[in-house]
mmCIF file of C-alpha atoms in Angstrom:
data_model
loop_
_atom_site.group_PDB
_atom_site.id
_atom_site.type_symbol
_atom_site.label_atom_id
_atom_site.label_comp_id
_atom_site.label_asym_id
_atom_site.label_seq_id
_atom_site.Cartn_x
_atom_site.Cartn_y
_atom_site.Cartn_z
ATOM 1 C CA UNK A 1 -12.153 20.338 12.317
ATOM 2 C CA UNK A 2 -13.183 18.580 9.124
ATOM 3 C CA UNK A 3 -15.550 15.613 9.033
ATOM 4 C CA UNK A 4 -15.687 12.562 6.751
ATOM 5 C CA UNK A 5 -19.308 11.786 5.765
ATOM 6 C CA UNK A 6 -20.070 8.152 4.987
ATOM 7 C CA UNK A 7 -22.335 8.362 1.973
ATOM 8 C CA UNK A 8 -23.469 4.749 2.393
ATOM 9 C CA UNK A 9 -25.503 6.011 5.383
ATOM 10 C CA UNK A 10 -28.521 7.972 4.259
ATOM 11 C CA UNK A 11 -28.396 10.572 7.050
ATOM 12 C CA UNK A 12 -24.720 11.235 6.541
ATOM 13 C CA UNK A 13 -25.160 11.391 2.737
ATOM 14 C CA UNK A 14 -27.846 14.055 3.078
ATOM 15 C CA UNK A 15 -25.840 16.055 5.624
ATOM 16 C CA UNK A 16 -22.590 15.687 3.633
ATOM 17 C CA UNK A 17 -24.165 16.714 0.362
ATOM 18 C CA UNK A 18 -25.800 19.741 1.919
ATOM 19 C CA UNK A 19 -22.623 20.872 3.527
ATOM 20 C CA UNK A 20 -20.628 20.217 0.382
ATOM 21 C CA UNK A 21 -22.986 22.428 -1.667
ATOM 22 C CA UNK A 22 -22.562 25.160 0.912
ATOM 23 C CA UNK A 23 -18.804 24.830 0.984
ATOM 24 C CA UNK A 24 -18.563 25.084 -2.793
ATOM 25 C CA UNK A 25 -20.801 28.166 -2.725
ATOM 26 C CA UNK A 26 -18.449 29.842 -0.203
ATOM 27 C CA UNK A 27 -15.412 29.101 -2.314
ATOM 28 C CA UNK A 28 -14.132 26.317 -0.082
ATOM 29 C CA UNK A 29 -12.803 22.889 -0.972
ATOM 30 C CA UNK A 30 -14.619 19.528 -0.898
ATOM 31 C CA UNK A 31 -13.252 16.017 -1.430
ATOM 32 C CA UNK A 32 -15.486 13.848 -3.574
ATOM 33 C CA UNK A 33 -15.341 10.266 -4.823
ATOM 34 C CA UNK A 34 -15.120 9.586 -8.543
ATOM 35 C CA UNK A 35 -15.021 6.376 -10.532
ATOM 36 C CA UNK A 36 -11.245 6.591 -10.900
ATOM 37 C CA UNK A 37 -9.644 8.319 -7.804
ATOM 38 C CA UNK A 38 -10.832 10.796 -5.150
ATOM 39 C CA UNK A 39 -10.821 14.415 -6.186
ATOM 40 C CA UNK A 40 -10.589 17.787 -4.434
ATOM 41 C CA UNK A 41 -13.167 20.058 -5.861
ATOM 42 C CA UNK A 42 -13.707 23.827 -6.105
ATOM 43 C CA UNK A 43 -16.095 26.141 -7.964
ATOM 44 C CA UNK A 44 -14.595 26.382 -11.452
ATOM 45 C CA UNK A 45 -15.870 29.943 -11.805
ATOM 46 C CA UNK A 46 -14.363 31.189 -8.544
ATOM 47 C CA UNK A 47 -10.662 32.104 -9.140
ATOM 48 C CA UNK A 48 -9.935 32.355 -5.363
ATOM 49 C CA UNK A 49 -11.355 28.897 -4.857
ATOM 50 C CA UNK A 50 -9.266 27.474 -7.681
ATOM 51 C CA UNK A 51 -6.184 29.101 -6.203
ATOM 52 C CA UNK A 52 -7.052 27.609 -2.847
ATOM 53 C CA UNK A 53 -7.223 24.173 -4.542
ATOM 54 C CA UNK A 54 -3.755 24.554 -6.081
ATOM 55 C CA UNK A 55 -2.280 25.756 -2.764
ATOM 56 C CA UNK A 56 -3.801 22.818 -0.908
ATOM 57 C CA UNK A 57 -2.031 20.444 -3.293
ATOM 58 C CA UNK A 58 1.174 22.437 -3.457
ATOM 59 C CA UNK A 59 0.871 23.203 -7.156
ATOM 60 C CA UNK A 60 1.453 26.282 -9.265
ATOM 61 C CA UNK A 61 -0.789 28.030 -11.813
ATOM 62 C CA UNK A 62 1.199 26.188 -14.456
ATOM 63 C CA UNK A 63 -0.749 23.096 -13.407
ATOM 64 C CA UNK A 64 -4.402 24.144 -13.702
ATOM 65 C CA UNK A 65 -7.028 21.621 -12.764
ATOM 66 C CA UNK A 66 -9.401 19.877 -15.141
ATOM 67 C CA UNK A 67 -13.150 20.394 -14.913
ATOM 68 C CA UNK A 68 -15.653 17.693 -14.137
ATOM 69 C CA UNK A 69 -19.102 18.210 -15.725
ATOM 70 C CA UNK A 70 -22.538 16.705 -15.043
ATOM 71 C CA UNK A 71 -23.512 15.751 -18.587
ATOM 72 C CA UNK A 72 -22.397 15.624 -22.213
ATOM 73 C CA UNK A 73 -24.428 18.807 -23.133
ATOM 74 C CA UNK A 74 -22.088 20.794 -20.915
ATOM 75 C CA UNK A 75 -19.330 19.903 -23.289
ATOM 76 C CA UNK A 76 -20.529 22.475 -25.802
ATOM 77 C CA UNK A 77 -21.018 25.117 -23.070
ATOM 78 C CA UNK A 78 -17.411 24.884 -22.035
ATOM 79 C CA UNK A 79 -15.501 23.847 -25.181
ATOM 80 C CA UNK A 80 -15.441 25.079 -28.764
ATOM 81 C CA UNK A 81 -14.720 23.283 -31.974
ATOM 82 C CA UNK A 82 -15.693 19.875 -30.579
ATOM 83 C CA UNK A 83 -14.792 17.517 -33.443
ATOM 84 C CA UNK A 84 -16.721 14.482 -34.529
ATOM 85 C CA UNK A 85 -14.236 11.949 -33.161
ATOM 86 C CA UNK A 86 -14.434 13.508 -29.729
ATOM 87 C CA UNK A 87 -18.201 13.270 -29.810
ATOM 88 C CA UNK A 88 -17.832 9.573 -30.682
ATOM 89 C CA UNK A 89 -15.439 8.992 -27.792
ATOM 90 C CA UNK A 90 -17.567 10.739 -25.148
ATOM 91 C CA UNK A 91 -20.654 8.879 -26.393
ATOM 92 C CA UNK A 92 -18.791 5.614 -25.839
ATOM 93 C CA UNK A 93 -16.856 6.423 -22.632
ATOM 94 C CA UNK A 94 -18.780 9.086 -20.708
ATOM 95 C CA UNK A 95 -19.629 8.915 -17.953
ATOM 96 C CA UNK A 96 -16.265 7.227 -17.296
ATOM 97 C CA UNK A 97 -12.522 7.334 -17.196
ATOM 98 C CA UNK A 98 -11.710 9.509 -20.207
ATOM 99 C CA UNK A 99 -10.547 13.097 -19.953
ATOM 100 C CA UNK A 100 -10.507 15.223 -23.103
ATOM 101 C CA UNK A 101 -8.457 18.367 -23.678
ATOM 102 C CA UNK A 102 -10.225 20.826 -25.989
ATOM 103 C CA UNK A 103 -10.140 24.523 -26.822
ATOM 104 C CA UNK A 104 -12.134 26.385 -24.140
ATOM 105 C CA UNK A 105 -15.003 28.714 -24.980
ATOM 106 C CA UNK A 106 -13.256 32.137 -25.045
ATOM 107 C CA UNK A 107 -16.222 33.852 -23.395
ATOM 108 C CA UNK A 108 -16.037 31.890 -20.139
ATOM 109 C CA UNK A 109 -15.480 33.987 -17.038
ATOM 110 C CA UNK A 110 -13.060 31.777 -15.118
ATOM 111 C CA UNK A 111 -9.393 31.525 -14.259
ATOM 112 C CA UNK A 112 -8.105 27.986 -13.930
ATOM 113 C CA UNK A 113 -4.503 28.985 -14.316
ATOM 114 C CA UNK A 114 -2.173 29.008 -17.319
ATOM 115 C CA UNK A 115 -4.345 26.918 -19.631
ATOM 116 C CA UNK A 116 -3.347 28.620 -22.871
ATOM 117 C CA UNK A 117 -6.947 28.668 -23.975
ATOM 118 C CA UNK A 118 -7.680 24.978 -23.354
ATOM 119 C CA UNK A 119 -9.741 23.010 -20.862
ATOM 120 C CA UNK A 120 -9.607 19.353 -19.806
ATOM 121 C CA UNK A 121 -13.094 17.903 -19.336
ATOM 122 C CA UNK A 122 -14.545 14.697 -17.908
ATOM 123 C CA UNK A 123 -17.898 13.348 -16.909
ATOM 124 C CA UNK A 124 -17.250 10.886 -13.997
ATOM 125 C CA UNK A 125 -19.214 7.598 -13.518
ATOM 126 C CA UNK A 126 -19.961 8.150 -9.894
ATOM 127 C CA UNK A 127 -23.465 8.796 -8.519
ATOM 128 C CA UNK A 128 -22.284 11.045 -5.670
ATOM 129 C CA UNK A 129 -20.101 13.151 -7.871
ATOM 130 C CA UNK A 130 -22.809 13.518 -10.554
ATOM 131 C CA UNK A 131 -25.434 14.487 -8.040
ATOM 132 C CA UNK A 132 -23.206 17.205 -6.642
ATOM 133 C CA UNK A 133 -22.296 18.409 -10.131
ATOM 134 C CA UNK A 134 -25.930 18.546 -11.130
ATOM 135 C CA UNK A 135 -26.502 21.028 -8.307
ATOM 136 C CA UNK A 136 -23.321 23.060 -8.382
ATOM 137 C CA UNK A 137 -22.471 23.065 -12.110
ATOM 138 C CA UNK A 138 -18.916 22.385 -13.421
ATOM 139 C CA UNK A 139 -16.258 21.961 -10.748
ATOM 140 C CA UNK A 140 -12.511 22.267 -10.969
ATOM 141 C CA UNK A 141 -11.373 18.923 -9.641
ATOM 142 C CA UNK A 142 -7.858 17.654 -9.119
ATOM 143 C CA UNK A 143 -6.757 14.349 -7.592
ATOM 144 C CA UNK A 144 -7.084 14.518 -3.838
ATOM 145 C CA UNK A 145 -3.408 14.217 -2.865
ATOM 146 C CA UNK A 146 -0.366 16.372 -2.181
ATOM 147 C CA UNK A 147 1.610 17.001 -5.293
ATOM 148 C CA UNK A 148 4.015 14.134 -5.904
ATOM 149 C CA UNK A 149 2.182 11.762 -3.593
ATOM 150 C CA UNK A 150 0.064 8.747 -4.711
ATOM 151 C CA UNK A 151 -3.469 9.530 -5.666
ATOM 152 C CA UNK A 152 -6.101 8.924 -2.991
ATOM 153 C CA UNK A 153 -8.522 6.051 -3.579
ATOM 154 C CA UNK A 154 -10.311 6.482 -0.262
ATOM 155 C CA UNK A 155 -11.581 9.485 1.631
ATOM 156 C CA UNK A 156 -9.314 8.595 4.508
ATOM 157 C CA UNK A 157 -6.245 8.675 2.200
ATOM 158 C CA UNK A 158 -7.336 12.147 0.990
ATOM 159 C CA UNK A 159 -7.935 13.409 4.519
ATOM 160 C CA UNK A 160 -4.478 12.221 5.650
ATOM 161 C CA UNK A 161 -2.801 14.339 2.947
ATOM 162 C CA UNK A 162 -5.089 17.407 2.697
ATOM 163 C CA UNK A 163 -6.310 17.674 6.281
ATOM 164 C CA UNK A 164 -8.154 20.880 7.218
ATOM 165 C CA UNK A 165 -7.515 22.617 3.895
ATOM 166 C CA UNK A 166 -10.699 20.763 2.877
ATOM 167 C CA UNK A 167 -14.041 21.645 4.475
ATOM 168 C CA UNK A 168 -16.040 18.502 3.668
ATOM 169 C CA UNK A 169 -14.982 14.961 2.808
ATOM 170 C CA UNK A 170 -17.552 12.748 1.092
ATOM 171 C CA UNK A 171 -16.768 9.034 1.524
ATOM 172 C CA UNK A 172 -18.119 6.956 -1.373
ATOM 173 C CA UNK A 173 -16.033 3.886 -0.656
ATOM 174 C CA UNK A 174 -13.047 2.595 -2.612
ATOM 175 C CA UNK A 175 -12.467 4.462 -5.888
ATOM 176 C CA UNK A 176 -11.324 2.772 -9.067
ATOM 177 C CA UNK A 177 -12.761 -0.670 -8.418
ATOM 178 C CA UNK A 178 -14.715 -0.682 -11.726
ATOM 179 C CA UNK A 179 -11.473 -0.527 -13.752
ATOM 180 C CA UNK A 180 -8.377 -2.535 -14.388
ATOM 181 C CA UNK A 181 -5.402 -0.648 -12.957
ATOM 182 C CA UNK A 182 -3.605 -0.151 -16.286
ATOM 183 C CA UNK A 183 -2.411 3.413 -15.732
ATOM 184 C CA UNK A 184 1.204 4.558 -15.903
ATOM 185 C CA UNK A 185 2.084 3.409 -12.354
ATOM 186 C CA UNK A 186 1.419 0.229 -10.378
ATOM 187 C CA UNK A 187 -2.207 0.175 -9.181
ATOM 188 C CA UNK A 188 -2.970 3.333 -11.167
ATOM 189 C CA UNK A 189 -6.723 3.796 -11.894
ATOM 190 C CA UNK A 190 -6.511 7.383 -13.108
ATOM 191 C CA UNK A 191 -8.353 8.505 -16.260
ATOM 192 C CA UNK A 192 -6.916 8.375 -19.694
ATOM 193 C CA UNK A 193 -6.192 11.817 -21.074
ATOM 194 C CA UNK A 194 -6.391 12.678 -24.739
ATOM 195 C CA UNK A 195 -5.493 15.935 -26.368
ATOM 196 C CA UNK A 196 -7.889 16.674 -29.189
ATOM 197 C CA UNK A 197 -6.946 20.322 -29.854
ATOM 198 C CA UNK A 198 -4.961 19.508 -32.998
ATOM 199 C CA UNK A 199 -8.058 18.033 -34.699
ATOM 200 C CA UNK A 200 -9.172 21.577 -35.474
ATOM 201 C CA UNK A 201 -6.336 21.816 -38.033
ATOM 202 C CA UNK A 202 -5.926 19.923 -41.214
ATOM 203 C CA UNK A 203 -4.445 16.473 -40.691
ATOM 204 C CA UNK A 204 -4.526 16.781 -36.888
ATOM 205 C CA UNK A 205 -4.340 13.704 -34.660
ATOM 206 C CA UNK A 206 -5.620 12.692 -31.271
ATOM 207 C CA UNK A 207 -2.743 12.409 -28.786
ATOM 208 C CA UNK A 208 -2.859 10.194 -25.726
ATOM 209 C CA UNK A 209 -1.232 12.447 -23.105
ATOM 210 C CA UNK A 210 -1.598 10.018 -20.242
ATOM 211 C CA UNK A 211 -2.344 6.304 -20.356
ATOM 212 C CA UNK A 212 -5.056 5.394 -17.926
ATOM 213 C CA UNK A 213 -8.062 3.108 -17.481
ATOM 214 C CA UNK A 214 -9.281 3.487 -21.079
ATOM 215 C CA UNK A 215 -6.745 1.699 -23.224
ATOM 216 C CA UNK A 216 -5.371 2.905 -26.521
ATOM 217 C CA UNK A 217 -6.884 -0.196 -28.124
ATOM 218 C CA UNK A 218 -10.392 0.762 -26.959
ATOM 219 C CA UNK A 219 -9.930 4.328 -28.199
ATOM 220 C CA UNK A 220 -8.754 3.003 -31.572
ATOM 221 C CA UNK A 221 -11.840 0.782 -31.806
ATOM 222 C CA UNK A 222 -13.970 3.942 -31.731
ATOM 223 C CA UNK A 223 -12.023 6.404 -33.839
ATOM 224 C CA UNK A 224 -9.527 4.202 -35.742
ATOM 225 C CA UNK A 225 -5.807 3.776 -35.182
ATOM 226 C CA UNK A 226 -5.030 6.099 -38.039
ATOM 227 C CA UNK A 227 -6.456 9.051 -36.038
ATOM 228 C CA UNK A 228 -4.158 8.450 -33.101
ATOM 229 C CA UNK A 229 -0.702 10.008 -32.895
ATOM 230 C CA UNK A 230 2.058 7.345 -32.505
ATOM 231 C CA UNK A 231 2.773 6.280 -28.980
ATOM 232 C CA UNK A 232 6.078 7.262 -27.423
ATOM 233 C CA UNK A 233 8.873 5.299 -29.047
ATOM 234 C CA UNK A 234 6.939 4.750 -32.268
ATOM 235 C CA UNK A 235 7.752 6.510 -35.521
ATOM 236 C CA UNK A 236 5.000 8.230 -37.490
ATOM 237 C CA UNK A 237 4.414 7.230 -41.093
ATOM 238 C CA UNK A 238 5.870 9.808 -43.458
ATOM 239 C CA UNK A 239 2.485 10.791 -44.776
ATOM 240 C CA UNK A 240 0.879 11.185 -41.320
ATOM 241 C CA UNK A 241 1.445 14.481 -39.468
ATOM 242 C CA UNK A 242 2.164 14.257 -35.763
ATOM 243 C CA UNK A 243 0.072 16.317 -33.325
ATOM 244 C CA UNK A 244 1.851 19.399 -31.873
ATOM 245 C CA UNK A 245 3.543 19.241 -28.500
ATOM 246 C CA UNK A 246 0.953 19.417 -25.718
ATOM 247 C CA UNK A 247 3.226 19.361 -22.711
ATOM 248 C CA UNK A 248 4.473 22.917 -22.592
ATOM 249 C CA UNK A 249 2.096 23.583 -19.702
ATOM 250 C CA UNK A 250 -0.034 21.495 -17.419
ATOM 251 C CA UNK A 251 -3.558 21.165 -16.027
ATOM 252 C CA UNK A 252 -4.583 18.691 -13.459
ATOM 253 C CA UNK A 253 -7.962 14.973 -13.107
ATOM 254 C CA UNK A 254 -8.999 14.301 -13.852
ATOM 255 C CA UNK A 255 -7.596 16.719 -14.076
ATOM 256 C CA UNK A 256 -8.096 17.870 -15.814
ATOM 257 C CA UNK A 257 -0.377 14.482 -17.452
ATOM 258 C CA UNK A 258 3.068 15.773 -17.712
ATOM 259 C CA UNK A 259 3.608 16.906 -14.091
ATOM 260 C CA UNK A 260 5.551 20.004 -13.415
ATOM 261 C CA UNK A 261 6.651 18.821 -9.946
ATOM 262 C CA UNK A 262 10.343 18.608 -9.377
ATOM 263 C CA UNK A 263 9.518 16.159 -6.662
ATOM 264 C CA UNK A 264 7.949 13.527 -8.899
ATOM 265 C CA UNK A 265 9.076 11.769 -12.041
ATOM 266 C CA UNK A 266 5.552 10.656 -12.791
ATOM 267 C CA UNK A 267 2.354 12.766 -12.957
ATOM 268 C CA UNK A 268 -0.224 12.650 -10.249
ATOM 269 C CA UNK A 269 -3.529 11.116 -11.187
ATOM 270 C CA UNK A 270 -5.908 13.353 -13.051
ATOM 271 C CA UNK A 271 -3.217 15.959 -13.561
ATOM 272 C CA UNK A 272 -3.726 16.987 -17.152
ATOM 273 C CA UNK A 273 -1.278 18.787 -19.509
ATOM 274 C CA UNK A 274 -2.911 21.590 -21.457
ATOM 275 C CA UNK A 275 -2.271 21.993 -25.164
ATOM 276 C CA UNK A 276 0.189 24.622 -26.217
ATOM 277 C CA UNK A 277 -2.203 26.974 -27.924
ATOM 278 C CA UNK A 278 -2.781 30.719 -27.416
ATOM 279 C CA UNK A 279 -5.827 31.971 -25.507
ATOM 280 C CA UNK A 280 -8.427 33.982 -27.438
ATOM 281 C CA UNK A 281 -7.744 37.177 -25.534
ATOM 282 C CA UNK A 282 -9.418 39.390 -28.077
ATOM 283 C CA UNK A 283 -12.830 37.956 -27.416
ATOM 284 C CA UNK A 284 -14.928 39.713 -24.753
ATOM 285 C CA UNK A 285 -16.043 37.613 -21.794
ATOM 286 C CA UNK A 286 -19.680 36.705 -21.390
ATOM 287 C CA UNK A 287 -21.520 37.357 -18.159
ATOM 288 C CA UNK A 288 -23.386 34.088 -18.063
ATOM 289 C CA UNK A 289 -22.097 30.706 -16.748
ATOM 290 C CA UNK A 290 -23.491 27.423 -18.011
ATOM 291 C CA UNK A 291 -26.336 25.803 -16.129
ATOM 292 C CA UNK A 292 -26.013 22.404 -14.525
ATOM 293 C CA UNK A 293 -29.421 21.095 -15.552
ATOM 294 C CA UNK A 294 -28.076 18.794 -18.266
ATOM 295 C CA UNK A 295 -26.511 16.438 -15.716
ATOM 296 C CA UNK A 296 -29.724 15.559 -13.830
ATOM 297 C CA UNK A 297 -30.533 12.424 -15.741
ATOM 298 C CA UNK A 298 -27.020 11.101 -15.564
ATOM 299 C CA UNK A 299 -26.908 11.689 -11.840
ATOM 300 C CA UNK A 300 -30.111 9.772 -11.280
ATOM 301 C CA UNK A 301 -29.100 6.707 -13.286
#
């Protein structure tokens, strides 16, 4: 039987975190609070654990999860060709409610699903999540709900949907309270997702894949409106190329959101569409995984 650990109580926080670390190490699932919604987490480098996460939610490999990271330095360990505008955005909005889709480092030994060589990354602004990430390293984290159901904003909501498929539930209180609920559905506090993969090509634009708690206006204040692809229903200027279609496949977070569920017309929170780019299959995989040390300062603040 699973247990919800109230992280506002010191003894339960210590026990819950210890058990959560152990569960992640065994390839099991843990529900954690984030600043946006609750997430169900698995070791990003354990393919069986990632598959267990997808099965718990009722999703396919065509909806791979995003990855939560403990600090900005991990961005370069997991992604390649990180353009200047993305660095500006993460400097402004991380830790926080912005998920970024980038080309994944081709040497990584992981299997998140059908990502087509991309990864969706976010650094959450939640002390409990960051402390766990600083000890476990990057985690595959999807919204803690059954596919097609509303995202969980409490640990009890998550437990009601996911039940015993999760080993440990960490209760950090109501999620999303720091944000205005300006997502795509009423009361939606999910992260904003941007696809930055086309910036690696000449004339590429940033595309907002899912509107969330970081508004288009705030993003434009950092990188300029001219770098953003037109919103749906807007026409691009003739001289401005439009970013390529990024919805051919999907990842989940944060993540890490054109949902592939036939049961839902709208995407689940933190379900992230991966960009339609080929994986670098001809590059040999490295044996090392990134270390989590870079998140220690963020977790403590």
